[in-house]
Coordinates of C-alpha atoms and ligand atoms in Angstrom, one line a residue:
X10 CA 106.6 130.9 90.8
X11 CA 108.0 133.4 88.3
X12 CA 108.9 130.5 85.9
X13 CA 105.3 129.3 86.3
X14 CA 103.7 132.6 85.6
X15 CA 105.7 133.2 82.5
X16 CA 104.5 130.0 81.1
X17 CA 101.0 129.5 82.0
X18 CA 98.4 132.2 82.8
X19 CA 96.9 131.3 86.2
X20 CA 93.7 132.9 85.6
X21 CA 92.8 130.8 82.6
X22 CA 93.5 127.4 84.2
X23 CA 90.3 127.2 86.5
X24 CA 92.8 126.3 89.4
X25 CA 92.5 128.0 92.8
X26 CA 96.3 128.2 93.6
X27 CA 95.3 128.9 97.2
X28 CA 93.6 125.6 97.6
X29 CA 96.0 123.1 96.0
X30 CA 95.9 119.6 97.1
X31 CA 98.6 119.1 99.6
X32 CA 99.7 115.8 98.2
X33 CA 99.5 114.4 94.6
X34 CA 100.3 110.8 93.7
X35 CA 101.1 109.8 90.3
X36 CA 101.1 106.4 88.4
X37 CA 103.4 107.2 85.5
X38 CA 102.0 104.8 82.9
X39 CA 102.4 104.5 79.2
X40 CA 106.0 104.8 78.4
X41 CA 106.0 101.6 76.5
X42 CA 103.1 102.5 74.3
X43 CA 104.4 106.0 73.8
X44 CA 107.6 104.5 72.3
X45 CA 105.7 101.8 70.3
X46 CA 103.6 104.5 68.7
X47 CA 106.8 106.0 67.4
X48 CA 108.6 102.8 66.5
X49 CA 111.1 103.2 69.2
X50 CA 112.4 100.7 71.8
X51 CA 110.5 100.6 75.1
X52 CA 113.5 102.0 76.7
X53 CA 113.2 105.2 74.7
X54 CA 109.7 105.5 76.3
X55 CA 111.3 105.3 79.7
X56 CA 113.8 107.8 78.9
X57 CA 111.1 110.3 77.7
X58 CA 109.2 109.4 80.9
X59 CA 112.2 110.2 83.1
X60 CA 112.6 113.5 81.3
X61 CA 108.9 114.4 81.8
X62 CA 109.0 113.3 85.5
X63 CA 111.8 116.0 85.8
X64 CA 109.5 118.6 84.1
X65 CA 106.6 117.8 86.2
X66 CA 108.3 117.5 89.5
X67 CA 110.0 120.8 88.9
X68 CA 106.6 122.4 88.1
X69 CA 104.9 120.9 91.2
X70 CA 107.6 122.8 93.3
X71 CA 107.3 125.9 91.5
X72 CA 103.4 126.0 91.9
X73 CA 104.0 125.3 95.6
X74 CA 102.8 121.7 96.1
X75 CA 103.9 120.2 99.4
X76 CA 104.2 116.6 98.5
X77 CA 104.4 114.6 95.1
X78 CA 104.8 110.8 95.0
X79 CA 105.5 108.8 92.0
X80 CA 105.4 105.1 91.1
X81 CA 108.9 104.7 89.5
X82 CA 109.4 101.0 89.8
X83 CA 107.0 98.5 91.5
X84 CA 108.1 95.2 93.2
X85 CA 106.5 93.3 90.1
X86 CA 108.7 95.4 87.5
X87 CA 111.6 92.9 88.0
X88 CA 109.6 90.6 85.8
X89 CA 110.5 92.8 82.8
X90 CA 113.2 92.0 80.4
X91 CA 116.7 92.5 82.1
X92 CA 117.6 95.1 79.5
X93 CA 114.5 97.3 80.4
X94 CA 115.0 97.0 84.1
X95 CA 118.6 98.0 83.5
X96 CA 117.6 101.0 81.5
X97 CA 115.0 102.2 84.3
X98 CA 117.7 101.8 86.9
X99 CA 120.2 103.7 84.8
X100 CA 117.7 106.5 84.4
X101 CA 117.0 106.7 88.0
X102 CA 120.8 106.9 88.6
X103 CA 121.1 109.6 86.1
X104 CA 118.2 111.6 87.6
X105 CA 119.6 111.2 91.1
X106 CA 123.1 112.3 90.2
X107 CA 121.5 115.4 88.6
X108 CA 119.3 116.0 91.6
X109 CA 122.2 115.9 94.0
X110 CA 124.2 118.4 91.8
X111 CA 121.4 121.0 91.9
X112 CA 120.0 120.2 95.5
X113 CA 121.1 123.3 97.2
X114 CA 119.4 125.4 94.4
X115 CA 116.2 123.4 94.2
X116 CA 115.9 122.6 97.9
X117 CA 113.5 119.8 97.1
X118 CA 113.2 117.0 99.9
X119 CA 113.6 113.6 98.4
X120 CA 112.4 110.2 100.0
X121 CA 112.2 106.8 98.8
X122 CA 109.2 104.3 99.6
X123 CA 110.0 100.8 98.9
X124 CA 112.7 98.1 99.7
X125 CA 115.9 99.4 98.5
X126 CA 118.0 96.3 99.5
X127 CA 117.8 94.5 96.2
X128 CA 119.1 97.6 94.1
X129 CA 122.7 97.7 93.0
X130 CA 124.9 99.1 95.8
X131 CA 125.8 102.2 93.8
X132 CA 122.0 103.2 93.3
X133 CA 121.2 102.3 96.9
X134 CA 123.9 104.5 98.2
X135 CA 122.9 107.5 95.8
X136 CA 119.3 107.1 97.2
X137 CA 120.6 107.3 100.8
X138 CA 122.8 110.2 100.0
X139 CA 120.0 112.1 98.3
X140 CA 117.8 111.6 101.2
X141 CA 120.6 112.5 103.7
X142 CA 121.4 115.9 102.0
X143 CA 117.8 116.8 101.4
X144 CA 116.5 115.7 104.8
X145 CA 116.4 119.4 106.3
X146 CA 114.9 121.1 103.2
X147 CA 111.6 122.7 103.8
X148 CA 110.1 122.9 100.3
X149 CA 108.3 120.3 98.1
X150 CA 108.9 116.8 99.1
X151 CA 109.1 114.2 96.3
X152 CA 108.7 110.6 97.2
X153 CA 109.9 108.1 94.7
X154 CA 108.3 104.6 95.0
X155 CA 111.2 102.2 94.0
X156 CA 110.8 98.5 94.4
X157 CA 107.6 99.4 96.0
X158 CA 104.4 97.3 96.5
X159 CA 101.5 98.3 98.7
X160 CA 100.7 94.9 100.1
X161 CA 104.3 94.4 100.8
X162 CA 104.5 97.7 102.7
X163 CA 101.5 96.8 104.8
X164 CA 102.9 93.3 105.7
X165 CA 106.4 94.8 106.5
X166 CA 104.4 97.4 108.9
X167 CA 102.5 94.5 110.5
X168 CA 105.8 92.6 111.0
X169 CA 107.6 95.6 112.7
X170 CA 104.5 96.4 114.8
X171 CA 104.2 92.7 116.0
X172 CA 107.9 93.0 117.0
X173 CA 107.3 96.0 118.9
X174 CA 104.5 94.2 120.7
X175 CA 107.0 91.3 121.4
X176 CA 109.5 93.7 122.6
X177 CA 106.9 95.5 125.0
X178 CA 107.2 98.8 123.0
X179 CA 103.5 98.5 121.7
X180 CA 100.1 97.3 123.0
X181 CA 97.8 95.7 120.4
X182 CA 94.8 96.9 122.5
X183 CA 95.8 100.6 121.7
X184 CA 96.6 100.3 118.1
X185 CA 95.0 103.0 115.9
X186 CA 95.1 103.6 112.2
X187 CA 97.4 106.7 112.8
X188 CA 99.7 104.6 115.0
X189 CA 99.9 101.9 112.3
X190 CA 100.6 104.5 109.7
X191 CA 103.8 105.3 111.7
X192 CA 105.2 102.0 110.5
X193 CA 104.7 102.5 106.8
X194 CA 107.3 104.0 104.4
X195 CA 105.1 107.1 104.3
X196 CA 105.4 107.8 107.9
X197 CA 104.9 111.5 108.7
X198 CA 103.6 112.2 105.2
X199 CA 100.0 113.1 105.0
X200 CA 97.9 110.9 102.7
X201 CA 97.6 111.9 99.0
X202 CA 94.4 113.9 98.2
X203 CA 94.7 113.3 94.4
X204 CA 95.9 110.4 92.5
X205 CA 96.6 110.6 88.8
X206 CA 97.0 107.8 86.4
X207 CA 98.1 108.2 82.9
X208 CA 97.4 106.1 79.9
X209 CA 93.8 105.4 80.6
X210 CA 94.2 102.2 82.8
X211 CA 91.6 102.0 85.6
X212 CA 93.8 100.1 88.1
X213 CA 95.6 100.9 91.4
X214 CA 98.4 98.3 90.6
X215 CA 99.4 97.8 94.2
X216 CA 100.2 101.6 94.6
X217 CA 99.8 103.2 98.2
X218 CA 97.0 100.8 99.0
X219 CA 96.8 102.2 102.7
X220 CA 97.4 105.9 101.8
X221 CA 94.9 106.3 99.0
X222 CA 91.8 105.3 101.1
X223 CA 90.2 108.8 100.5
X224 CA 92.1 110.0 97.6
X225 CA 90.2 111.5 94.5
X226 CA 91.1 109.8 91.1
X227 CA 92.0 111.5 87.9
X228 CA 92.4 109.2 84.9
X229 CA 93.7 110.6 81.7
X230 CA 94.3 108.9 78.3
X231 CA 97.7 110.8 78.0
X232 CA 100.6 108.7 77.9
X233 CA 103.1 109.5 80.7
X234 CA 105.8 111.1 78.4
X235 CA 103.0 113.4 76.9
X236 CA 101.5 114.4 80.4
X237 CA 101.9 118.1 80.4
X238 CA 101.6 120.9 82.9
X239 CA 98.3 121.9 81.5
X240 CA 97.0 118.5 82.0
X241 CA 98.2 118.5 85.6
X242 CA 96.3 121.7 86.1
X243 CA 93.2 120.0 84.6
X244 CA 93.6 117.3 87.1
X245 CA 93.9 119.8 90.0
X246 CA 90.9 121.8 88.6
X247 CA 88.9 118.5 88.5
X248 CA 90.0 117.7 92.1
X249 CA 88.9 121.2 93.4
X250 CA 85.4 120.6 91.9
X251 CA 84.9 117.4 93.8
X252 CA 82.8 117.3 97.0
X253 CA 85.1 115.4 99.5
X254 CA 83.1 113.8 102.2
X255 CA 85.5 111.4 103.7
X256 CA 82.6 109.0 104.5
X257 CA 80.3 111.8 105.9
X258 CA 77.4 113.5 104.3
Ligands
LIG15 C1 105.1 102.4 83.3 O1 105.1 102.6 81.8 C2 106.3 103.0 83.6 C3 107.2 102.4 84.4 C4 107.0 101.0 84.9 C5 108.5 103.0 84.7 C6 108.6 104.4 85.1 C7 109.9 104.9 85.0 C8 110.2 106.1 84.6 C9 109.2 107.2 84.2 C10 111.7 106.5 84.4 C11 112.5 106.7 85.6 C12 111.8 107.4 86.8 C13 112.3 108.4 87.4 C14 111.7 108.9 88.7 C15 113.6 109.2 87.0 P1 104.9 101.1 81.1 O2 106.3 100.6 80.6 O3 104.2 100.1 81.9 O4 104.2 101.5 79.8 P2 103.1 100.4 78.9 O5 102.1 100.3 79.9 O6 102.8 101.5 77.8 O7 103.9 99.4 78.5

């Protein structure tokens, strides 16, 4: 909180820090366009994006956010050129190695949503190690969506649930939305209150289809590497000005 107070005057942000959203989800879009604007290869945009992820995730922890979930690599992103996929995987590895080395200090709990099985064994093991070490941390939880697709997540959950019914561990007559949520990658994590998408696109792109049912949207034209702490606070202030009715009046 000290770091945060030094940099930005809370009184001037319009944010009520006692009423932060519990969970923010971010679609970090626009790395490629950021690079193109500067005449750089797309991979340079991802490197800048990874750096900004580090800044924003640290800031979320500093202001006391409980959960942050980011879309790092979708199940459709494998269609990108091999070199670009390799660069993103390399950035993830670099980030996780750094995260492991400073875990005791940061005490950020890290989780991964997605099918990690097609990842390189080294990266997969690193994800498992990060998850394992930080399991008992009580501060901010950062969920990285990696080889993640919302429809795929729901189908996997349905499959696991059907198997439990076959095994006599579940009864379809008693299935509830909460019960089904327990089969998703996000089990135990409250749904996002606010979803932010950078670079002005107005799509969900298969992100957290189940969990975003009642989330508030904040779309900004800023490209992800330019997305700043100030813009994050503007998103939170916009969220706080909304009237959330959850289908009621
Ligand atoms: C979208 O921009 C971004 C991605 C598909 C990858 C996001 C990856 C990172 C930010 C780096 C690694 C992440 C972590 C957590 C260390 P785009 O390439 O679709 O941009 P464009 O729409 O402008 O082409």
